[in-house]
Amino acid sequence: MLIVQKYGGTSVGNPERIKNVARRVVRTREQGHDVVVVVSAMSGETDKLINLSSQVNENPDPREMDMLLSTGERVTIALLAMAIQALGHKAQSFTGRQAGIVSDCVHTKARIEKISGERVKQALKDGKIAVVAGFQGITATDDVTTLGRGGSDLSAVAVAAALKADVCDIYTDVDGVYTTDPNMVPQARKLDKISYDEMLELASLGAKVLQTRSVEFAKKYNVPVRVLSSFNDNPGTLVTKEDADMEKVVVSGVAYDKNQVKVTVQGVPDKPGVAAKIFNTISENNVVVDMIIQNIGEGGLTDMSFTVPKTDAKKILDVMKKVVAEIGAKGVSVKEDIAKVSIVGVGMRSHSGVAAKMFSAMAKEGINIMMISTSEIKISIVIEAKYTELAVRVLHETFEMDKAA
Ligand code: ADP
Ligand code: ASP
Ligand code: MG
């Protein structure tokens, strides 16, 4: 078999842990498999680099940011290759560029366009373990890019798809995908398997155990993904195609996201073309808008609120100030201390009353709901950030997620 293994920041957080990863990789190799390992930077390193940049420039150029951030993974690929060699096995490290991971030019959140993987394939042929830097790519014009926070998951899945690997194993600091963040809710239950669609929703709604685009990619190319712990040998969670069993569960997980802000444009003229103007401008700035609400207009004016990632808040405020002037709106404000809490489940398609039950649970705790959005398999609400943990716990209990179906 050809196995792609990915180890996250905590799993390679210090030399001892890197040696632990090396032993696990070698064990897989000794079972007779070809192994490609994708690694993240040591835990905290990417944050440290971001912090460094902010000390020299408040608004760093994205190209230079990627040059900086890509160094974190360079450290771990070299160290892991050395650690594997110390165990008497052949290993070779590859940067994103050397692995032929070609991306578009959107610095700090680039999308992978293709992977040639020639040198990785050659290394495997030569009996080596290939160690590939996660999170980074190269543009057609030879600039280093990064793939967005948590992007090593995407690197791993994309490499697995490109090399037609039999499985992509994502090793992390928890032993699978749980009904909710096990570090927040001790009653969280590990799932044996979860559908791509549910995992996609959970990831995009804040469950950082897998990066959203990695799940999108896995679904598109049908890559079987397993989430496992690098610290034990417990069976993990298989992310796979939906099956009939999965429909029986109404709500399979709760996710939360504290990384968004709510932007409100006040006194927007209530006429055709205004919303288009606002959201076209945002999209031209490569910012992803999540929830949108438009209040009922009064006197020809209306308020419009939407959420965007915290990291884009400053940029959006600047951009919106200009738009406000152009469209003749009254003003724009940003609310930071919010959280989005969501419930997800393919069973929602065939069950009614789920929203009512969710909102009642919030009402009982006196938690005010500021925004709501729904899709076929999820319901999200925006609340005050200070109630996040309470809301997640209460929803986990309300929908009896600690119990297996
Ligand atoms: P890595 O550094 O290995 O990529 P991450 O920190 O990105 O690891 O992701 C693992 C973390 O995801 C866990 O420590 C856990 O706190 C968090 N998490 C959030 N939601 C879930 C969930 N539903 N199941 C498992 N872990 C979750
Ligand atoms: N090191 C990067 C980050 O911290 C990528 C990753 O860990 O997946 O976001
Ligand atoms: Mg991660």
XYZ file of C-alpha atoms in Angstrom, residues 129-318:
190
model
C 10.456 7.624 2.994
C 9.432 10.981 1.511
C 8.895 13.841 3.966
C 6.923 16.722 2.464
C 6.398 20.197 3.919
C 2.747 20.895 4.563
C 0.995 24.255 4.230
C 3.126 25.507 1.317
C 3.090 25.643 -2.441
C 4.716 27.436 -5.309
C 3.099 29.651 -7.947
C 3.665 29.192 -11.677
C 6.003 32.193 -11.411
C 8.045 30.628 -8.627
C 6.792 32.475 -5.560
C 6.234 30.627 -2.291
C 2.629 30.521 -1.098
C 0.843 29.181 1.967
C -2.545 27.503 1.965
C -4.317 29.135 4.915
C -4.143 28.169 8.598
C -4.315 24.452 9.178
C -3.331 23.991 5.533
C -1.085 20.975 6.094
C -4.216 18.821 6.148
C -4.911 20.005 2.611
C -1.320 19.316 1.545
C -1.666 15.753 2.826
C -4.990 15.051 1.133
C -3.853 16.631 -2.122
C -0.609 14.649 -2.135
C -2.625 11.486 -1.399
C -4.944 12.241 -4.337
C -2.070 13.067 -6.692
C -0.125 9.915 -5.831
C -3.313 7.799 -5.741
C -2.484 6.712 -2.211
C -4.615 4.023 -0.598
C -5.332 6.125 2.455
C -4.540 9.496 4.002
C -4.007 9.254 7.763
C -4.176 12.537 9.658
C -2.389 12.176 13.001
C -3.205 14.805 15.591
C -3.515 15.346 19.355
C -6.976 13.774 19.686
C -7.803 10.252 18.549
C -10.547 11.049 16.072
C -13.440 13.282 15.177
C -15.752 13.771 18.150
C -19.343 14.973 18.431
C -17.796 18.248 19.552
C -14.404 19.551 20.654
C -13.336 16.993 23.314
C -11.096 19.616 24.866
C -14.168 21.719 25.621
C -16.822 19.114 26.391
C -15.640 16.010 28.266
C -18.862 14.171 27.301
C -17.968 14.435 23.606
C -18.138 11.048 21.896
C -15.752 9.757 19.267
C -17.370 8.882 15.943
C -16.269 5.696 14.134
C -17.071 7.314 10.837
C -18.480 10.539 9.482
C -19.642 11.515 5.990
C -17.628 13.957 3.881
C -20.553 16.382 3.908
C -20.942 16.416 7.665
C -17.195 16.747 8.164
C -17.150 19.557 5.629
C -19.820 21.451 7.546
C -18.180 20.812 10.936
C -14.806 21.939 9.594
C -16.113 25.057 7.931
C -18.104 25.874 11.054
C -15.020 25.827 13.236
C -14.077 22.242 14.218
C -10.411 22.662 13.433
C -9.579 18.957 13.616
C -9.568 19.001 9.806
C -9.101 22.043 7.604
C -12.169 22.746 5.466
C -10.529 22.627 2.068
C -8.854 19.344 2.863
C -12.282 17.788 3.322
C -13.576 19.394 0.136
C -10.613 17.950 -1.705
C -11.008 14.501 -0.142
C -14.659 14.427 -1.172
C -13.962 15.563 -4.706
C -11.229 13.005 -5.303
C -12.689 10.318 -3.089
C -9.663 10.094 -0.815
C -10.370 7.960 2.269
C -9.225 10.011 5.251
C -8.666 8.720 8.758
C -8.182 10.931 11.806
C -5.977 9.327 14.460
C -3.795 10.185 17.420
C -0.013 10.307 17.144
C 0.202 9.474 20.854
C -1.651 6.135 20.936
C -2.941 3.369 18.681
C -6.667 3.837 19.257
C -8.904 3.320 16.253
C -9.682 6.723 14.806
C -12.486 8.147 12.692
C -12.992 7.350 9.035
C -14.199 10.216 6.865
C -16.051 8.622 3.992
C -19.095 8.575 1.731
C -22.506 8.817 3.335
C -24.337 5.587 4.119
C -27.881 4.766 5.241
C -26.928 4.502 8.940
C -25.784 8.097 9.041
C -29.276 9.429 8.174
C -30.683 8.001 11.401
C -28.779 10.462 13.545
C -30.410 13.880 13.538
C -27.533 15.898 14.915
C -24.094 14.359 14.724
C -21.949 17.235 15.894
C -21.676 20.738 17.359
C -19.027 23.196 16.215
C -18.079 26.662 17.371
C -16.112 29.445 15.792
C -14.796 32.446 17.676
C -12.781 33.689 14.747
C -15.384 35.817 13.082
C -16.587 39.360 13.544
C -19.938 40.894 12.731
C -19.885 43.873 10.405
C -22.953 46.103 10.223
C -23.499 48.679 7.519
C -26.099 51.151 8.805
C -28.613 53.124 6.831
C -28.104 51.384 3.515
C -30.363 52.785 0.737
C -32.988 50.098 0.130
C -32.709 49.812 -3.641
C -31.487 47.363 -6.281
C -27.736 46.996 -6.765
C -26.627 48.068 -3.312
C -26.095 44.577 -1.886
C -24.294 43.627 -5.082
C -21.981 46.614 -4.666
C -21.157 45.732 -1.047
C -20.509 42.042 -1.611
C -18.714 42.421 -4.928
C -16.268 44.765 -3.249
C -15.685 42.283 -0.450
C -15.109 39.431 -2.860
C -12.716 41.523 -4.948
C -10.696 41.809 -1.758
C -10.614 38.014 -1.434
C -12.561 37.995 1.809
C -15.063 35.228 2.434
C -18.397 36.382 3.812
C -20.282 33.910 5.919
C -23.655 34.859 7.384
C -25.658 37.750 5.983
C -28.790 39.399 7.312
C -30.665 42.370 5.999
C -33.169 43.980 8.304
C -36.547 45.123 7.082
C -36.190 48.550 5.552
C -37.753 51.618 7.080
C -37.969 54.982 5.369
C -36.042 53.650 2.381
C -33.062 52.673 4.541
C -31.999 49.342 5.942
C -29.206 47.826 8.049
C -27.141 45.013 6.660
C -24.973 42.709 8.797
C -22.567 39.997 7.804
C -19.733 38.033 9.334
C -16.147 37.787 8.074
C -12.994 36.168 9.504
C -11.385 38.147 12.336
C -8.136 38.300 10.388
C -9.909 40.268 7.646
C -11.736 42.651 9.995
C -9.378 45.591 9.591
C -9.236 45.263 5.828
C -13.030 45.053 5.569
C -13.552 48.060 7.811
C -11.287 50.145 5.559
